[in-house]
CSV table of C-alpha atoms and ligand atoms in Angstrom, one decimal:
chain,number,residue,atom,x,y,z
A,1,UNK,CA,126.7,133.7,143.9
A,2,UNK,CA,126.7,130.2,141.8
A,3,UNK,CA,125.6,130.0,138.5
A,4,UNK,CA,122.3,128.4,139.2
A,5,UNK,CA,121.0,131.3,141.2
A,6,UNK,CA,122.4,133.6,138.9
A,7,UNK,CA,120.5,132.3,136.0
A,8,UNK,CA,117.0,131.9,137.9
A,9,UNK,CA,117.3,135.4,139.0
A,10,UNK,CA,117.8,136.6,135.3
A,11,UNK,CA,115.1,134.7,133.8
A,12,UNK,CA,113.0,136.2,136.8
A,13,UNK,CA,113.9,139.6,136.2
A,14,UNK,CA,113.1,139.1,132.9
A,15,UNK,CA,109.6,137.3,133.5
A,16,UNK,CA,110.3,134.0,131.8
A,17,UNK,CA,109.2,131.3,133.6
A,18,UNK,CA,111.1,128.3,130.8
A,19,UNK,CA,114.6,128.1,131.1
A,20,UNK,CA,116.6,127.7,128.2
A,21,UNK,CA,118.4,124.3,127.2
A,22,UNK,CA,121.6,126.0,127.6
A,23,UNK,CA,120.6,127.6,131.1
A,24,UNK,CA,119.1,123.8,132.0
A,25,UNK,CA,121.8,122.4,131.4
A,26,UNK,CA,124.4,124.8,133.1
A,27,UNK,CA,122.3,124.5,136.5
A,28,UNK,CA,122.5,120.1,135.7
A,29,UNK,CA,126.4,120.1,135.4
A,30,UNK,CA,126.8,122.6,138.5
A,31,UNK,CA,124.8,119.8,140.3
A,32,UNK,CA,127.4,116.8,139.0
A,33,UNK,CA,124.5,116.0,136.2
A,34,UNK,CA,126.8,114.9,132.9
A,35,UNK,CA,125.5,116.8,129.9
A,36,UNK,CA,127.1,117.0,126.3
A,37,UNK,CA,129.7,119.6,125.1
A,38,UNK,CA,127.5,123.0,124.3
A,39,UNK,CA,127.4,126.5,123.3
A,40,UNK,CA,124.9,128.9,121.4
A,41,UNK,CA,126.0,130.4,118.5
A,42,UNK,CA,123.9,133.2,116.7
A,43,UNK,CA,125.3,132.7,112.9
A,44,UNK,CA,125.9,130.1,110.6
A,45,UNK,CA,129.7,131.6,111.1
A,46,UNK,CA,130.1,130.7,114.5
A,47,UNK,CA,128.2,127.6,114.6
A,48,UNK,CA,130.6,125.9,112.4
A,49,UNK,CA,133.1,127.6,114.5
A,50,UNK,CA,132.0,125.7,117.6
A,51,UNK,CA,131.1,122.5,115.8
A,52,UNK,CA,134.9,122.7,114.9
A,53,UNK,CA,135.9,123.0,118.4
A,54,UNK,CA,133.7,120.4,119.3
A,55,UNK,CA,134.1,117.9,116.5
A,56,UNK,CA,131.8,115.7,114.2
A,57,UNK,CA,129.1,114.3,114.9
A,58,UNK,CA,127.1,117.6,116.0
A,59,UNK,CA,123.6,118.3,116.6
A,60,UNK,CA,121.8,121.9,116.5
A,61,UNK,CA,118.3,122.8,118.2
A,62,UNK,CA,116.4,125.9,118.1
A,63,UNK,CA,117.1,128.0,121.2
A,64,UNK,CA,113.7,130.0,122.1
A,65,UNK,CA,111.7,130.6,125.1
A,66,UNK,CA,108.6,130.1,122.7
A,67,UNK,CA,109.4,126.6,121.9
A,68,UNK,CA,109.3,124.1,124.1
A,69,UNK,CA,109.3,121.4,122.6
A,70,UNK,CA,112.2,121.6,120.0
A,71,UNK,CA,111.1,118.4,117.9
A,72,UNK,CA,107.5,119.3,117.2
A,73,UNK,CA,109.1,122.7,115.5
A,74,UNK,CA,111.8,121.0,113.4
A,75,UNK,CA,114.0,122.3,115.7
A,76,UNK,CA,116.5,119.6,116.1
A,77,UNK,CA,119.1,118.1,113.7
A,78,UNK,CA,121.0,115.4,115.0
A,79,UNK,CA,124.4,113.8,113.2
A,80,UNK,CA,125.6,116.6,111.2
A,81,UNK,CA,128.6,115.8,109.9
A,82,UNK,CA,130.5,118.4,108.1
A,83,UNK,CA,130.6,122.6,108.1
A,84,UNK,CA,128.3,122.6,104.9
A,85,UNK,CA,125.9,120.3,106.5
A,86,UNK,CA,125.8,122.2,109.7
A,87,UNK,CA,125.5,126.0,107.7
A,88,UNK,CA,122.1,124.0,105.9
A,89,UNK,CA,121.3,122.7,108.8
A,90,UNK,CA,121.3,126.2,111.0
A,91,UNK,CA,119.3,128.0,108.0
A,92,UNK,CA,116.4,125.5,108.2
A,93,UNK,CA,116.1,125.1,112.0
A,94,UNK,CA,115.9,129.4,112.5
A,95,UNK,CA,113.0,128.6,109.2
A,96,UNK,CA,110.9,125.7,110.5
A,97,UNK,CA,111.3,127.5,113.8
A,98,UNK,CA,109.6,130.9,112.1
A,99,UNK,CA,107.4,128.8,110.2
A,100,UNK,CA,105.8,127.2,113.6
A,101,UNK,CA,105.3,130.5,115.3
A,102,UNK,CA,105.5,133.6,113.5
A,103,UNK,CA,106.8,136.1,116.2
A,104,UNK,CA,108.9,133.1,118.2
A,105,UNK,CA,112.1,134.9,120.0
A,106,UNK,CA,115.4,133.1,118.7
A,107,UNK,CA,117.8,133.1,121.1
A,108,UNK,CA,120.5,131.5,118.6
A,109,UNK,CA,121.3,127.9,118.0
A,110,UNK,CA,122.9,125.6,120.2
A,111,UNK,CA,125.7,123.6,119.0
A,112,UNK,CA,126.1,120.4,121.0
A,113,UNK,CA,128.9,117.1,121.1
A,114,UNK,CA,126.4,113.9,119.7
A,115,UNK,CA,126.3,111.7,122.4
A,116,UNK,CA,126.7,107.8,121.8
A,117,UNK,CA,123.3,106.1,121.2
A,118,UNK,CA,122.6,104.6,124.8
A,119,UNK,CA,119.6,103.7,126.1
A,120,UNK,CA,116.9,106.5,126.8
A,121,UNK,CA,115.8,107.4,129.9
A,122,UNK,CA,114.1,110.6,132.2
A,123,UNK,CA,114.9,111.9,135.3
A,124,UNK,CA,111.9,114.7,136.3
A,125,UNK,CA,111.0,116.3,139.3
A,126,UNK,CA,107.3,118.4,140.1
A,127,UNK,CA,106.1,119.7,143.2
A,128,UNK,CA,103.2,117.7,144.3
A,129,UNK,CA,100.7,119.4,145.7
A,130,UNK,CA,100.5,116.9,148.7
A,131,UNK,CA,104.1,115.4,148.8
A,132,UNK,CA,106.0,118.1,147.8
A,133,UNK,CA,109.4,118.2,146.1
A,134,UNK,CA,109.6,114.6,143.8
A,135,UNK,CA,111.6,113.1,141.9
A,136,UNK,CA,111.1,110.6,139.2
A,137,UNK,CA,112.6,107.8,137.1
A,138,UNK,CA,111.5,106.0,133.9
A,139,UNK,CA,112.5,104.6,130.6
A,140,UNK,CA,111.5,107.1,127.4
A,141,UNK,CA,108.8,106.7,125.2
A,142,UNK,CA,106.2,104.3,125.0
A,143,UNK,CA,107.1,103.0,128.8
A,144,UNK,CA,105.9,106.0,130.1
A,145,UNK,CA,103.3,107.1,127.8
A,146,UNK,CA,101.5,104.5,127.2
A,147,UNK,CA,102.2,102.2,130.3
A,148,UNK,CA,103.1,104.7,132.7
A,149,UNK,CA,105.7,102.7,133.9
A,150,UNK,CA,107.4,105.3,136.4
A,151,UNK,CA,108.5,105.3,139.7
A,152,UNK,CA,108.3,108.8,142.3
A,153,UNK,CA,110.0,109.2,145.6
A,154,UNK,CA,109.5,112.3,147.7
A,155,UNK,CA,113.4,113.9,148.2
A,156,UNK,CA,115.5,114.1,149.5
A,157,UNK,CA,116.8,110.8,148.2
A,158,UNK,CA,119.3,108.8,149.3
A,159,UNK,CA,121.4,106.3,147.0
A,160,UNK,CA,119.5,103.5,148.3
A,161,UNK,CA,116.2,105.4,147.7
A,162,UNK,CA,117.3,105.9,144.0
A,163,UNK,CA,118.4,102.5,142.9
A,164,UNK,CA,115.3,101.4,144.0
A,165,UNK,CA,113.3,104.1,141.5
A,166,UNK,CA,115.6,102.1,138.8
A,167,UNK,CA,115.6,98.2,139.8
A,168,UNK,CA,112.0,98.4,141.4
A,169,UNK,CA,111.0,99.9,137.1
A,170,UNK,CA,108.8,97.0,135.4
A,171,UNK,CA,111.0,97.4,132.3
A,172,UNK,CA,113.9,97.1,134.2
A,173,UNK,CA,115.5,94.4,132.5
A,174,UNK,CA,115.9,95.9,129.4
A,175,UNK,CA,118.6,98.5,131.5
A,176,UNK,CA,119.8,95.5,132.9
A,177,UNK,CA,121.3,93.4,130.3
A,178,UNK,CA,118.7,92.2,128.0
A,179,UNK,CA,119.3,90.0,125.4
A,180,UNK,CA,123.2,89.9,125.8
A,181,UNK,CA,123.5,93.9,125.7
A,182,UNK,CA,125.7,95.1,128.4
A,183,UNK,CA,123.8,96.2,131.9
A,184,UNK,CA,123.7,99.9,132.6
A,185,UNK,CA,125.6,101.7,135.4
A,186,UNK,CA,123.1,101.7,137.9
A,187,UNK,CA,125.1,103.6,140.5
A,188,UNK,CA,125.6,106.8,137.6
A,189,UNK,CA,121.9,106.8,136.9
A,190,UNK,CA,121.4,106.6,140.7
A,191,UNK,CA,123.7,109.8,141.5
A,192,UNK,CA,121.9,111.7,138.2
A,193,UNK,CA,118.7,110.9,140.8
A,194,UNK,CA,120.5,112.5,143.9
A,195,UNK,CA,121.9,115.3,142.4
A,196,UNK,CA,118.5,116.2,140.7
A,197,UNK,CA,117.3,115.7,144.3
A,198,UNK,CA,119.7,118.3,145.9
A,199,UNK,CA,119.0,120.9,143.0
A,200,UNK,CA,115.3,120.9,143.4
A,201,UNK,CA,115.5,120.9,147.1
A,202,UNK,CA,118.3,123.9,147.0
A,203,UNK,CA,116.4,126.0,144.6
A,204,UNK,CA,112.5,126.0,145.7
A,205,UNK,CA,111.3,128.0,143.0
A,206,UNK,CA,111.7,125.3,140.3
A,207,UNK,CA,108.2,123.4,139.9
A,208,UNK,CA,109.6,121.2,137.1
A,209,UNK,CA,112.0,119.8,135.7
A,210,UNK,CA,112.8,117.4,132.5
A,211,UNK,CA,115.9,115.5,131.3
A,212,UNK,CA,114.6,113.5,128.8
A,213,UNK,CA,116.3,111.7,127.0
A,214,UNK,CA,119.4,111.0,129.7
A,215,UNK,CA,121.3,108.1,127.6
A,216,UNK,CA,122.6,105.4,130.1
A,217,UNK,CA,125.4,103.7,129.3
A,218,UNK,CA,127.1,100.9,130.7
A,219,UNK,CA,129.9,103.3,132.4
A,220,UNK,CA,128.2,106.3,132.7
A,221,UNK,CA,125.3,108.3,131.7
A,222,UNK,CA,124.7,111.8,129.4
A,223,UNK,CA,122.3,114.4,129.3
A,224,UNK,CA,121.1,115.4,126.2
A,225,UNK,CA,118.1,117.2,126.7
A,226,UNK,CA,117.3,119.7,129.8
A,227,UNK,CA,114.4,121.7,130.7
A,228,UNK,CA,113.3,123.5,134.3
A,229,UNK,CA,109.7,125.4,134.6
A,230,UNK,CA,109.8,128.4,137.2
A,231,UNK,CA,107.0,128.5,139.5
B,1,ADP,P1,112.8,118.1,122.4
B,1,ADP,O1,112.7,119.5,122.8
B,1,ADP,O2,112.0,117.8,121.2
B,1,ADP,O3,112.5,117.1,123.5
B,1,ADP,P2,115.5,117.0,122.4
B,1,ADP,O4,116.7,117.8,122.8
B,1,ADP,O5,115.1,116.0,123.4
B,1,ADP,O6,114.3,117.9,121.9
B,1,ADP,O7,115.9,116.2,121.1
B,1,ADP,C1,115.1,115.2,120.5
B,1,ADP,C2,115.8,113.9,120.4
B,1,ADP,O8,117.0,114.0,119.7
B,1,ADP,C3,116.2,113.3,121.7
B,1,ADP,O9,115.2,112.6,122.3
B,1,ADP,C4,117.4,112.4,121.4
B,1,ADP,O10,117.0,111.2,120.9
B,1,ADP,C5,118.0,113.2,120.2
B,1,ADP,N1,119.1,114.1,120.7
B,1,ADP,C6,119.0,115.3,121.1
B,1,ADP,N2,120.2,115.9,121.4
B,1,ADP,C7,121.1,114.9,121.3
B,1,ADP,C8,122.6,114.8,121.4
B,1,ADP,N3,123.3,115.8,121.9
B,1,ADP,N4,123.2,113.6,121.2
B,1,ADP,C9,122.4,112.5,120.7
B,1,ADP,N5,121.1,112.6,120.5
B,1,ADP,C10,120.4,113.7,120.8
B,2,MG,MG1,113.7,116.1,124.9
C-alpha cells in the first residue's frame, strides 16, 4: 500500500477528517508536488536536533488537528536562525497554541527547510457539486480575496489545460516578468496542477485541498504550506 492511502486510512480510523501538514505534505511529494525539508519533533531537544540536520533558516508551526489555520494561533515562526532562537521559538508556538484553544491536541512541532521568498501562489482542488473533481489556480492574497481572480478546470488536466489556468490569470504578468523580475517556470507550476489533478482523482475521498502559499520560482516551484479535508 502507498503512503497516501496509508495515511487517509489512519486519519479515518481515527475519525479526523483534517490532515496534518506533515501528512499533506507526504501525500504532495508522493504525487511529484516539491515541498520543503520536514519533520515533527515533540521537544525543544529534538527540534533543534532536526533544525541542525536541516540547516538555518528554519521555520516551526504548530502541529494540531484543532488548528487549522496555523497563523491566526501564532502558530508559525518563520526565519529562525540559531538553536536558542528555535528552543524560544518552540516554547511560545505550544503557548499561543494553548492560549487559542484551551483543550487543542498538539501533535508536536514541525520543523521545516525556509524556502527562498518566491512569488506566492495556490493550487486547490474541491468537489463541486455539479462538476465534480476541480482544480484551481491563483495568485495569494489580495488577488483572490478581494478580486477573485482565479481560474477552475474540471480534471483531469492535461499540461495544456494547466498553463492555460496560469497565462489565461488577470494578474498574470506579475508571474511573468514584471518590472524586470525574472518570469516564473510556467511548465513547474503547470505539473504542481497535474499532479494535484492525479491525486484528487486517485483518492475520491478528499473534498479539499489547499497549498497555499506554493512559491514559484523562476526554475522551479516549493510547497510550503499543505492541507487536505476528508469528505
Ligand atoms: P497557515 O496555516 O496560517 O496558512 P502557513 O504554513 O501557510 O500557515 O504559514 C504562513 C506563512 O508563512 C505562509 O503564507 C508563508 O508566507 C510563510 N511560510 C510558511 N512556511 C514557510 C517555509 N517553509 N518557508 C518560507 N515561508 C514559509
Ligand atoms: Mg497557508
Amino acid at each position: 500500500m502507498n503512503q497516501t492511502t496509508k495515511i487517509i486510512n489512519q486519519a479515518k480510523e481515527e475519525g479526523r477528517k483534517a490532515l496534518l501538514e506533515p501528512e499533506a505534505k507526504t501525500i504532495c511529494a508522493e504525487y511529484g508536488v516539491t515541498v520543503n525539508k520536514f519533520s515533527l519533533a515533540t521537544t525543544e531537544q529534538e527540534a533543534v536536533e532536526q533544525a541542525e540536520k536541516i540547516g538555518y533558516p528554519i521555520v516551526l508551526k504548530i502541529v494540531s488537528p484543532d488548528i487549522i489555520h496555523k497563523s491566526d494561533a501564532g502558530g508559525v515562526k518563520v526565519n529562525l536562525k540559531s538553536a536558542v532562537e528555535v528552543e524560544a521559538a518552540y516554547r511560545t508556538i505550544r503557548e499561543n497554541a494553548k492560549r487559542y484553544k484551551v483543550d487543542a491536541k498538539i501533535e508536536g512541532v514541525i520543523v521545516q527547510e525556509m524556502a527562498p521568498q518566491g512569488i506566492e501562489v495556490i493550487v486547490g482542488a474541491v468537489k463541486d457539486p455539479q462538476f465534480g473533481q476541480t482544480v484551481m489556480f491563483g495568485l495569494g492574497g489580495i488577488f483572490v480575496e478581494l478580486l477573485k481572480d482565479v481560474n477552475f478546470r474540471v480534471a483531469p488536466l492535461t499540461l495544456v489545460d494547466a498553463r492555460e489556468m496560469i497565462t489565461q490569470l488577470k494578474a498574470f504578468p506579475l508571474l511573468n516578468g514584471y518590472r524586470g523580475s525574472k518570469p516564473v517556470d510556467v511548465d513547474a507550476l503547470a505539473q504542481v496542477l497535474c499532479n494535484v489533478s492525479k491525486l484528487i482523482l486517485d483518492n475520491p475521498e478528499i473534498s479539499e485541498l489547499d497549498l497555499n502559499p506554493v512559491m514559484a520560482y523562476f526554475d522551479g516551484t516549493k510547497t510550503v504550506d499543505a492541507r487536505i479535508i476528508l469528505e
